[in-house]
Tab-separated table of C-alpha atoms in Angstrom:
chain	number	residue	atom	x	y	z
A	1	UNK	CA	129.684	208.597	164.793
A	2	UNK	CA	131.952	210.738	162.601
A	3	UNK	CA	134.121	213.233	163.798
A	4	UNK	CA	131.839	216.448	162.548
A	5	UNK	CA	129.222	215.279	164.440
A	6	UNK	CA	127.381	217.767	165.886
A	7	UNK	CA	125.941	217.812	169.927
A	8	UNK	CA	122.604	217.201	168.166
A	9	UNK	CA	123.719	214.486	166.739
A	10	UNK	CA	124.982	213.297	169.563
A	11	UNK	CA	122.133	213.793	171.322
A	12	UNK	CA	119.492	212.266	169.346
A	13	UNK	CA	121.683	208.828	168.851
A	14	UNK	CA	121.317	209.089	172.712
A	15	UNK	CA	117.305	209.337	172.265
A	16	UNK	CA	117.560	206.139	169.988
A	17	UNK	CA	119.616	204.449	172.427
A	18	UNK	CA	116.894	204.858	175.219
A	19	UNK	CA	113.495	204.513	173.342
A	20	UNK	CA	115.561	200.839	172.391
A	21	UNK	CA	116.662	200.366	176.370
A	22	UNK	CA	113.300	201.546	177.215
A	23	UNK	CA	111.713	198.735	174.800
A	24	UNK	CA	113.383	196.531	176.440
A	25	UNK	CA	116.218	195.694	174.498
A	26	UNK	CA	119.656	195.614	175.836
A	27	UNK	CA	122.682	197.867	175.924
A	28	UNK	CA	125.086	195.301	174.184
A	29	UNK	CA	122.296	194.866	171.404
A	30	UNK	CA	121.902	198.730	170.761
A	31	UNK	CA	125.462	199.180	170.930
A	32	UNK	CA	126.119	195.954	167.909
A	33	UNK	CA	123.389	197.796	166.128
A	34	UNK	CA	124.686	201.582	166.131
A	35	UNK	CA	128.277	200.198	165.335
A	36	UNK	CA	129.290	201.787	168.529
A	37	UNK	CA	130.949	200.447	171.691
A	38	UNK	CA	129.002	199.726	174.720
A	39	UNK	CA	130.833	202.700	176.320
A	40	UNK	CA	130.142	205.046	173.923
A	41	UNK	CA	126.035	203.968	173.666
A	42	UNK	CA	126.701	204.365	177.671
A	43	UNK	CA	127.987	207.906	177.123
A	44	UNK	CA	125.279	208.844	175.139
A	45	UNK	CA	122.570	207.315	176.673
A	46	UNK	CA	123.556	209.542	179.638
A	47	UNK	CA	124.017	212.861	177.857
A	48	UNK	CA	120.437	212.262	176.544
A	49	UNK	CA	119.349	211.853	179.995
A	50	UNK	CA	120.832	214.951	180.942
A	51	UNK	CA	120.014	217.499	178.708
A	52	UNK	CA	116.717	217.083	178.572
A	53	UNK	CA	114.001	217.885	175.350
A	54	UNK	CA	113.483	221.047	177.299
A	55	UNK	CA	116.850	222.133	178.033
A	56	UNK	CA	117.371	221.433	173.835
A	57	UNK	CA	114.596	223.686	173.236
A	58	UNK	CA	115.909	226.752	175.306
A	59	UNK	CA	119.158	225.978	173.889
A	60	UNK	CA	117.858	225.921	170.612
A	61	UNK	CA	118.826	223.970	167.742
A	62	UNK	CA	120.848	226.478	166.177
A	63	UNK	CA	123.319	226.306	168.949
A	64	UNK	CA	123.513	222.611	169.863
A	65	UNK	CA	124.484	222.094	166.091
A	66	UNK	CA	127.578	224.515	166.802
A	67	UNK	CA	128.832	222.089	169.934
A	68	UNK	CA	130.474	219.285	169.660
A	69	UNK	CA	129.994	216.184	172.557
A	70	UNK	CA	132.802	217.372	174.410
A	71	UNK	CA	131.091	220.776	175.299
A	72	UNK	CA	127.944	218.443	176.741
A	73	UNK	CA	130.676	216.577	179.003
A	74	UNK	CA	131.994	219.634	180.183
A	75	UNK	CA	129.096	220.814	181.931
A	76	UNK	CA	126.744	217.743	182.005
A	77	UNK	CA	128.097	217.991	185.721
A	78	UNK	CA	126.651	221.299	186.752
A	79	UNK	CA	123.692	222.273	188.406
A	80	UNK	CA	120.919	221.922	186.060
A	81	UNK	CA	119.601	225.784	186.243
A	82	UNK	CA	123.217	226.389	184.914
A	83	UNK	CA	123.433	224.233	181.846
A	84	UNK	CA	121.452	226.051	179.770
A	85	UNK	CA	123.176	229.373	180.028
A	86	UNK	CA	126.442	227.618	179.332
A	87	UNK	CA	125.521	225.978	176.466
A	88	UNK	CA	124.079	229.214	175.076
A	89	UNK	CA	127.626	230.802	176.263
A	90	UNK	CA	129.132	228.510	174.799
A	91	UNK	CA	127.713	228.452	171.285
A	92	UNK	CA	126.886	232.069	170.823
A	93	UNK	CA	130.485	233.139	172.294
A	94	UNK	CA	132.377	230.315	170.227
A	95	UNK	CA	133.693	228.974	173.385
A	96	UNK	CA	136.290	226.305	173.253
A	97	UNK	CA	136.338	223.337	175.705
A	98	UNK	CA	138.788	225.102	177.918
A	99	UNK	CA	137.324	227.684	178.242
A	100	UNK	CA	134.113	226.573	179.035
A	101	UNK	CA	135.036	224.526	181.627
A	102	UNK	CA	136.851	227.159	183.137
A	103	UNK	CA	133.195	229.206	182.948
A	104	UNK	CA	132.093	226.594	184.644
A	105	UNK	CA	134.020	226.275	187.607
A	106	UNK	CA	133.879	229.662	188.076
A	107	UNK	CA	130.392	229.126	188.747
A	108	UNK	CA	130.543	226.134	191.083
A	109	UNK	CA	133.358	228.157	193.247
A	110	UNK	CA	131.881	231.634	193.060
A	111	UNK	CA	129.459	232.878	195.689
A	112	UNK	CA	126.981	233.413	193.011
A	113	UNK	CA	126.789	229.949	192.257
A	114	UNK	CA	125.488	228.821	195.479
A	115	UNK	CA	123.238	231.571	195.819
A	116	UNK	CA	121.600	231.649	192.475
A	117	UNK	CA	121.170	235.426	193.077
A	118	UNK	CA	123.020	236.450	189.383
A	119	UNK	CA	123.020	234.521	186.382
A	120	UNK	CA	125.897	233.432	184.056
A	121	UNK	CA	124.853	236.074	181.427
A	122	UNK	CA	125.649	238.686	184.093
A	123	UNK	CA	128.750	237.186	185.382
A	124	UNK	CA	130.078	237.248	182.008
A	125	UNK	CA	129.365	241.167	180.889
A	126	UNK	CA	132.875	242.190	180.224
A	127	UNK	CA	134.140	243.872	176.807
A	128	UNK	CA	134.173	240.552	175.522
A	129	UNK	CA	130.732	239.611	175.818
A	130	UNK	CA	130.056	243.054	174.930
A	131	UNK	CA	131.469	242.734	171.835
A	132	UNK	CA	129.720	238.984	170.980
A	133	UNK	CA	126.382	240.777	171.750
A	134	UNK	CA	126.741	243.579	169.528
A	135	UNK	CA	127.903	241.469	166.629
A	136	UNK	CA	125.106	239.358	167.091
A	137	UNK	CA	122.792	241.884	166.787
A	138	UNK	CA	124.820	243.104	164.012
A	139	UNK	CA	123.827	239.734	161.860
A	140	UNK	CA	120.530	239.788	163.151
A	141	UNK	CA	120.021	243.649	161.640
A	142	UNK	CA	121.355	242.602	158.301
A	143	UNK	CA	120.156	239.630	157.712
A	144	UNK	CA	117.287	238.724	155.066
A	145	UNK	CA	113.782	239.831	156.137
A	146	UNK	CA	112.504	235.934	156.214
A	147	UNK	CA	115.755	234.730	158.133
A	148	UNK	CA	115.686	237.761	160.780
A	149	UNK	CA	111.862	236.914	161.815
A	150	UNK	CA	112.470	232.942	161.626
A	151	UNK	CA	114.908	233.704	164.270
A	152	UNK	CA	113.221	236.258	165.915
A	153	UNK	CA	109.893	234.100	166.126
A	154	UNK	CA	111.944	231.004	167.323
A	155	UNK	CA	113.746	230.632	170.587
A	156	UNK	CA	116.368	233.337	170.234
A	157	UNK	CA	113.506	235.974	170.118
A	158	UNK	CA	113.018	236.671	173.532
A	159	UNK	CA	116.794	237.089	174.467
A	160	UNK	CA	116.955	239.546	171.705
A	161	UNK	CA	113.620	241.525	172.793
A	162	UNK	CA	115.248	241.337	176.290
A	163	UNK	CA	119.083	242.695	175.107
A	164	UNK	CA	117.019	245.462	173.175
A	165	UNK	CA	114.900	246.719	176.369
A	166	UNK	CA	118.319	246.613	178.771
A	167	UNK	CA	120.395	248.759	176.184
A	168	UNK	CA	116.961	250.933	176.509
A	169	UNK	CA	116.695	250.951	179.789
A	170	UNK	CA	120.525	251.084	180.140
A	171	UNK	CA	120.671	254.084	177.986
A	172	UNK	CA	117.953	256.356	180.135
A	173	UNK	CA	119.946	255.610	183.358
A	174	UNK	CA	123.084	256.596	181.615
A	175	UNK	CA	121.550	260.023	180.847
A	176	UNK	CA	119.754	260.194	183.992
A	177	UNK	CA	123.110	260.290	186.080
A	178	UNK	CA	124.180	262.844	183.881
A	179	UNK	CA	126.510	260.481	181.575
A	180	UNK	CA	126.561	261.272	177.773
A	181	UNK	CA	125.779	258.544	175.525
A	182	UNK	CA	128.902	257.317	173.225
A	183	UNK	CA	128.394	258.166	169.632
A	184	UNK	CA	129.326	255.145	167.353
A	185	UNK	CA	129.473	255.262	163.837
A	186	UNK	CA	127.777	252.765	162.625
A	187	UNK	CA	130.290	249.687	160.767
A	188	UNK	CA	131.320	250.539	157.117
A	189	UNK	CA	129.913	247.703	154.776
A	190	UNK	CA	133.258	246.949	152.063
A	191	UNK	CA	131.911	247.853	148.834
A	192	UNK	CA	132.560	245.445	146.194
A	193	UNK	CA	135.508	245.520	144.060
A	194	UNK	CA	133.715	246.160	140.738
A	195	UNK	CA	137.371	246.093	138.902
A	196	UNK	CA	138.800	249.292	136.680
């Protein structure tokens, strides 16, 4: 596979490679066939295994075809219920490698990660995160009527329905304590340079 190959990709070579192993033809064959070393067809018979159709569709093909393979490998060893956050983290936040992994084991050596009590989303709420969310909903807001309710219809819509009722709910116990909400102007839009 070529080097712009997306985790999709990857991912649904590793689909081929088991409806052929589950037909009953062998590794080395599949392998000869793809082009591919028996390693590699190993690799990504494996990842297929992993991430299952379901965790794909949670994901959500919009972010598996921002990952590369070598985000799957970096957390094809978690704990299943934490895969799927971390991929999400992982595309939405443009997470390298590094730095996923190191999301990672901060999961597998925190306390929350052996309770399950918090998920990675909350973990993860600093300024940074912050700032991915709001841009995100920042696209979302100006994007093109049909794009906006594609996504919003697809598997991204319920996050976003959810990130809209915290701020909500967020904003009433800020007043409620007697907090004032920040006032932000909303981003200036560059005007096009029509020239003299």
């Amino acid at each position: 596979m070529t080097a712009t190959a997306t985790a999709a990709d990857h991912l649904a070579t590793g689909d081929s490679i088991n409806e052929q192993l589950n037909a009953g033809v062998s590794l080395d064959a599949t392998a000869a066939q793809l082009g591919i070393t028996r390693s590699w067809a190993t690799k990504l018979s494996w990842l297929s295994r992993t991430f299952t159709a379901a965790d794909r569709d949670k994901t959500g093909a919009e972010n598996l075809a921002r990952l590369r393979i070598t985000h799957l490998e970096a957390i094809a060893g978690q704990q299943e219920r934490f895969r799927v956050p971390l991929l999400i983290a992982a595309a939405e936040e443009r997470l390298s490698v590094r730095n996923l992994r190191r999301r990672a084991a901060g999961l597998r050596g925190s306390r929350q990660a052996v309770d399950g009590a918090t998920d990675v989303v909350e973990r993860s709420g600093g300024p940074d995160a912050m700032r991915s969310t709001e841009r995100a909903l920042t696209r979302y807001a100006r994007m093109p009527k049909d794009q906006l309710l594609r996504i919003y219809t697809g598997n991204s819509g319920p996050y976003i329905a959810a990130v809209i009722r915290a701020a909500h709910q967020l904003e009433t116990r800020i007043t409620q304590e007697g907090g004032e909400i920040i006032s932000v102007p909303p981003p200036q839009r560059q005007k096009p340079d029509l020239g003299d």
